[in-house]
């Protein structure tokens, strides 16, 4: 099995910054794609930023220019640097990954538990 563990959430004032981390562990052969979603109370889960299978990055329009996704393949970890945070960024941030457990197997989609980000003065 594979576990995704997020960290780095918290309370920050508008205009502030946070850096989230998501580490994947377990029986990992390869990680095909990995990224971040968020879900605010009463709203649907939405894509924030992700690395695609081809290694490209995708960002939600609402975070372009403010958030940056990066990764350390040696640690199976993806990061989300969030700058110029706004109250509307408040949500549970959830990591996801498509992981191949063995050579030749189709990837399995995993979700983390999420980390709360609250932007408020």
PDB file of C-alpha atoms in Angstrom:
ATOM      1  CA  UNK A   1       0.000   0.000   0.000  1.00  0.00           C
ATOM      2  CA  UNK A   2       0.919   3.638  -0.396  1.00  0.00           C
ATOM      3  CA  UNK A   3       0.496   6.450   2.081  1.00  0.00           C
ATOM      4  CA  UNK A   4       0.476  10.155   1.296  1.00  0.00           C
ATOM      5  CA  UNK A   5       1.192  12.391   4.267  1.00  0.00           C
ATOM      6  CA  UNK A   6       0.732  16.150   4.020  1.00  0.00           C
ATOM      7  CA  UNK A   7       2.237  18.748   6.320  1.00  0.00           C
ATOM      8  CA  UNK A   8       2.748  22.480   6.524  1.00  0.00           C
ATOM      9  CA  UNK A   9      -0.776  23.777   6.857  1.00  0.00           C
ATOM     10  CA  UNK A  10      -1.822  26.344   9.408  1.00  0.00           C
ATOM     11  CA  UNK A  11      -3.202  29.802  10.058  1.00  0.00           C
ATOM     12  CA  UNK A  12      -1.721  32.711   8.126  1.00  0.00           C
ATOM     13  CA  UNK A  13      -2.681  36.332   7.586  1.00  0.00           C
ATOM     14  CA  UNK A  14      -3.740  37.592   4.170  1.00  0.00           C
ATOM     15  CA  UNK A  15      -0.690  38.279   2.052  1.00  0.00           C
ATOM     16  CA  UNK A  16       1.331  35.691   3.915  1.00  0.00           C
ATOM     17  CA  UNK A  17       2.990  32.495   2.731  1.00  0.00           C
ATOM     18  CA  UNK A  18       2.937  28.800   3.539  1.00  0.00           C
ATOM     19  CA  UNK A  19       4.762  25.798   2.154  1.00  0.00           C
ATOM     20  CA  UNK A  20       2.995  22.464   2.032  1.00  0.00           C
ATOM     21  CA  UNK A  21       4.714  19.124   1.701  1.00  0.00           C
ATOM     22  CA  UNK A  22       3.369  15.732   0.677  1.00  0.00           C
ATOM     23  CA  UNK A  23       5.490  12.647   1.087  1.00  0.00           C
ATOM     24  CA  UNK A  24       4.583   9.343  -0.500  1.00  0.00           C
ATOM     25  CA  UNK A  25       5.726   6.130   1.130  1.00  0.00           C
ATOM     26  CA  UNK A  26       5.119   2.415   0.779  1.00  0.00           C
ATOM     27  CA  UNK A  27       5.511  -0.064  -2.066  1.00  0.00           C
ATOM     28  CA  UNK A  28       6.237   2.446  -4.787  1.00  0.00           C
ATOM     29  CA  UNK A  29       7.704   1.449  -8.131  1.00  0.00           C
ATOM     30  CA  UNK A  30       7.085   4.809  -9.768  1.00  0.00           C
ATOM     31  CA  UNK A  31       4.925   7.896  -9.370  1.00  0.00           C
ATOM     32  CA  UNK A  32       3.259   8.900 -12.617  1.00  0.00           C
ATOM     33  CA  UNK A  33       1.636  12.128 -11.485  1.00  0.00           C
ATOM     34  CA  UNK A  34       1.347  13.992  -8.207  1.00  0.00           C
ATOM     35  CA  UNK A  35      -0.264  17.176  -7.102  1.00  0.00           C
ATOM     36  CA  UNK A  36      -2.586  19.187  -4.914  1.00  0.00           C
ATOM     37  CA  UNK A  37      -6.306  19.712  -4.674  1.00  0.00           C
ATOM     38  CA  UNK A  38      -8.303  21.713  -2.168  1.00  0.00           C
ATOM     39  CA  UNK A  39     -11.783  21.615  -0.746  1.00  0.00           C
ATOM     40  CA  UNK A  40     -13.452  24.472   1.057  1.00  0.00           C
ATOM     41  CA  UNK A  41     -16.569  23.995   3.224  1.00  0.00           C
ATOM     42  CA  UNK A  42     -19.634  23.534   1.050  1.00  0.00           C
ATOM     43  CA  UNK A  43     -17.624  23.464  -2.160  1.00  0.00           C
ATOM     44  CA  UNK A  44     -16.412  20.774  -4.507  1.00  0.00           C
ATOM     45  CA  UNK A  45     -12.856  19.578  -4.503  1.00  0.00           C
ATOM     46  CA  UNK A  46     -10.815  21.501  -7.052  1.00  0.00           C
ATOM     47  CA  UNK A  47      -7.431  21.165  -8.651  1.00  0.00           C
ATOM     48  CA  UNK A  48      -4.804  23.562  -7.330  1.00  0.00           C
ATOM     49  CA  UNK A  49      -1.589  22.438  -9.001  1.00  0.00           C
ATOM     50  CA  UNK A  50      -0.202  19.201 -10.297  1.00  0.00           C
ATOM     51  CA  UNK A  51       2.617  17.514 -12.147  1.00  0.00           C
ATOM     52  CA  UNK A  52       1.227  15.535 -15.044  1.00  0.00           C
ATOM     53  CA  UNK A  53       2.488  12.162 -16.208  1.00  0.00           C
ATOM     54  CA  UNK A  54       4.646  13.939 -18.769  1.00  0.00           C
ATOM     55  CA  UNK A  55       6.199  16.136 -16.122  1.00  0.00           C
ATOM     56  CA  UNK A  56       4.354  19.310 -17.032  1.00  0.00           C
ATOM     57  CA  UNK A  57       2.720  21.489 -14.416  1.00  0.00           C
ATOM     58  CA  UNK A  58      -0.913  22.577 -14.374  1.00  0.00           C
ATOM     59  CA  UNK A  59      -2.289  25.322 -12.170  1.00  0.00           C
ATOM     60  CA  UNK A  60      -5.758  26.557 -11.394  1.00  0.00           C
ATOM     61  CA  UNK A  61      -6.247  30.033 -12.813  1.00  0.00           C
ATOM     62  CA  UNK A  62      -6.988  31.347  -9.338  1.00  0.00           C
ATOM     63  CA  UNK A  63      -3.485  30.485  -8.072  1.00  0.00           C
ATOM     64  CA  UNK A  64      -1.317  31.204 -11.109  1.00  0.00           C
ATOM     65  CA  UNK A  65       1.481  33.584 -10.238  1.00  0.00           C
ATOM     66  CA  UNK A  66       1.026  33.002  -6.507  1.00  0.00           C
ATOM     67  CA  UNK A  67       1.525  29.258  -5.995  1.00  0.00           C
ATOM     68  CA  UNK A  68       4.410  27.113  -7.183  1.00  0.00           C
ATOM     69  CA  UNK A  69       4.512  23.324  -7.223  1.00  0.00           C
ATOM     70  CA  UNK A  70       7.832  21.535  -7.034  1.00  0.00           C
ATOM     71  CA  UNK A  71       9.042  18.042  -6.286  1.00  0.00           C
ATOM     72  CA  UNK A  72      11.929  15.976  -5.040  1.00  0.00           C
ATOM     73  CA  UNK A  73      11.821  12.644  -6.843  1.00  0.00           C
ATOM     74  CA  UNK A  74      14.482  11.168  -4.567  1.00  0.00           C
ATOM     75  CA  UNK A  75      12.118  11.658  -1.628  1.00  0.00           C
ATOM     76  CA  UNK A  76       8.829  10.971  -3.463  1.00  0.00           C
ATOM     77  CA  UNK A  77       7.740  14.362  -2.195  1.00  0.00           C
ATOM     78  CA  UNK A  78       5.838  17.217  -3.760  1.00  0.00           C
ATOM     79  CA  UNK A  79       5.713  20.738  -2.394  1.00  0.00           C
ATOM     80  CA  UNK A  80       3.345  23.646  -2.783  1.00  0.00           C
ATOM     81  CA  UNK A  81       4.740  27.096  -2.110  1.00  0.00           C
ATOM     82  CA  UNK A  82       1.829  29.444  -1.546  1.00  0.00           C
ATOM     83  CA  UNK A  83       2.480  33.186  -1.580  1.00  0.00           C
ATOM     84  CA  UNK A  84       0.188  36.206  -1.412  1.00  0.00           C
ATOM     85  CA  UNK A  85      -2.450  34.108   0.270  1.00  0.00           C
ATOM     86  CA  UNK A  86      -6.040  35.307   0.249  1.00  0.00           C
ATOM     87  CA  UNK A  87      -8.994  34.430   2.498  1.00  0.00           C
ATOM     88  CA  UNK A  88     -10.536  32.558  -0.433  1.00  0.00           C
ATOM     89  CA  UNK A  89      -7.563  30.186  -0.381  1.00  0.00           C
ATOM     90  CA  UNK A  90      -8.868  28.811   2.911  1.00  0.00           C
ATOM     91  CA  UNK A  91      -9.505  25.094   2.463  1.00  0.00           C
ATOM     92  CA  UNK A  92      -8.290  21.620   3.238  1.00  0.00           C
ATOM     93  CA  UNK A  93      -5.397  20.963   0.879  1.00  0.00           C
ATOM     94  CA  UNK A  94      -5.204  17.375  -0.249  1.00  0.00           C
ATOM     95  CA  UNK A  95      -2.355  15.624  -2.013  1.00  0.00           C
ATOM     96  CA  UNK A  96      -2.923  13.008  -4.686  1.00  0.00           C
ATOM     97  CA  UNK A  97      -0.681  10.680  -6.634  1.00  0.00           C
ATOM     98  CA  UNK A  98      -0.913   8.058  -9.360  1.00  0.00           C
ATOM     99  CA  UNK A  99       1.439   5.306  -8.247  1.00  0.00           C
ATOM    100  CA  UNK A 100       2.612   2.186 -10.025  1.00  0.00           C
ATOM    101  CA  UNK A 101       3.285  -0.567  -7.502  1.00  0.00           C
ATOM    102  CA  UNK A 102       5.125  -2.852  -9.934  1.00  0.00           C
ATOM    103  CA  UNK A 103       6.636  -2.652 -13.400  1.00  0.00           C
ATOM    104  CA  UNK A 104       3.918  -3.029 -16.011  1.00  0.00           C
ATOM    105  CA  UNK A 105       0.990  -2.406 -13.640  1.00  0.00           C
ATOM    106  CA  UNK A 106      -1.398   0.436 -14.295  1.00  0.00           C
ATOM    107  CA  UNK A 107      -1.080   3.212 -11.725  1.00  0.00           C
ATOM    108  CA  UNK A 108      -3.400   3.399  -8.734  1.00  0.00           C
ATOM    109  CA  UNK A 109      -4.818   6.714  -7.569  1.00  0.00           C
ATOM    110  CA  UNK A 110      -4.161   7.630  -3.940  1.00  0.00           C
ATOM    111  CA  UNK A 111      -5.297  10.541  -1.789  1.00  0.00           C
ATOM    112  CA  UNK A 112      -3.825  11.976   1.357  1.00  0.00           C
ATOM    113  CA  UNK A 113      -5.824  12.982   4.426  1.00  0.00           C
ATOM    114  CA  UNK A 114      -5.381  16.685   3.851  1.00  0.00           C
ATOM    115  CA  UNK A 115      -3.979  19.619   5.762  1.00  0.00           C
ATOM    116  CA  UNK A 116      -5.966  22.669   6.782  1.00  0.00           C
ATOM    117  CA  UNK A 117      -4.949  26.081   5.466  1.00  0.00           C
ATOM    118  CA  UNK A 118      -6.738  29.069   6.975  1.00  0.00           C
ATOM    119  CA  UNK A 119      -6.117  32.586   5.715  1.00  0.00           C
ATOM    120  CA  UNK A 120      -7.540  35.133   8.098  1.00  0.00           C
ATOM    121  CA  UNK A 121      -6.623  38.296   9.914  1.00  0.00           C
TER     122      UNK A 121
END
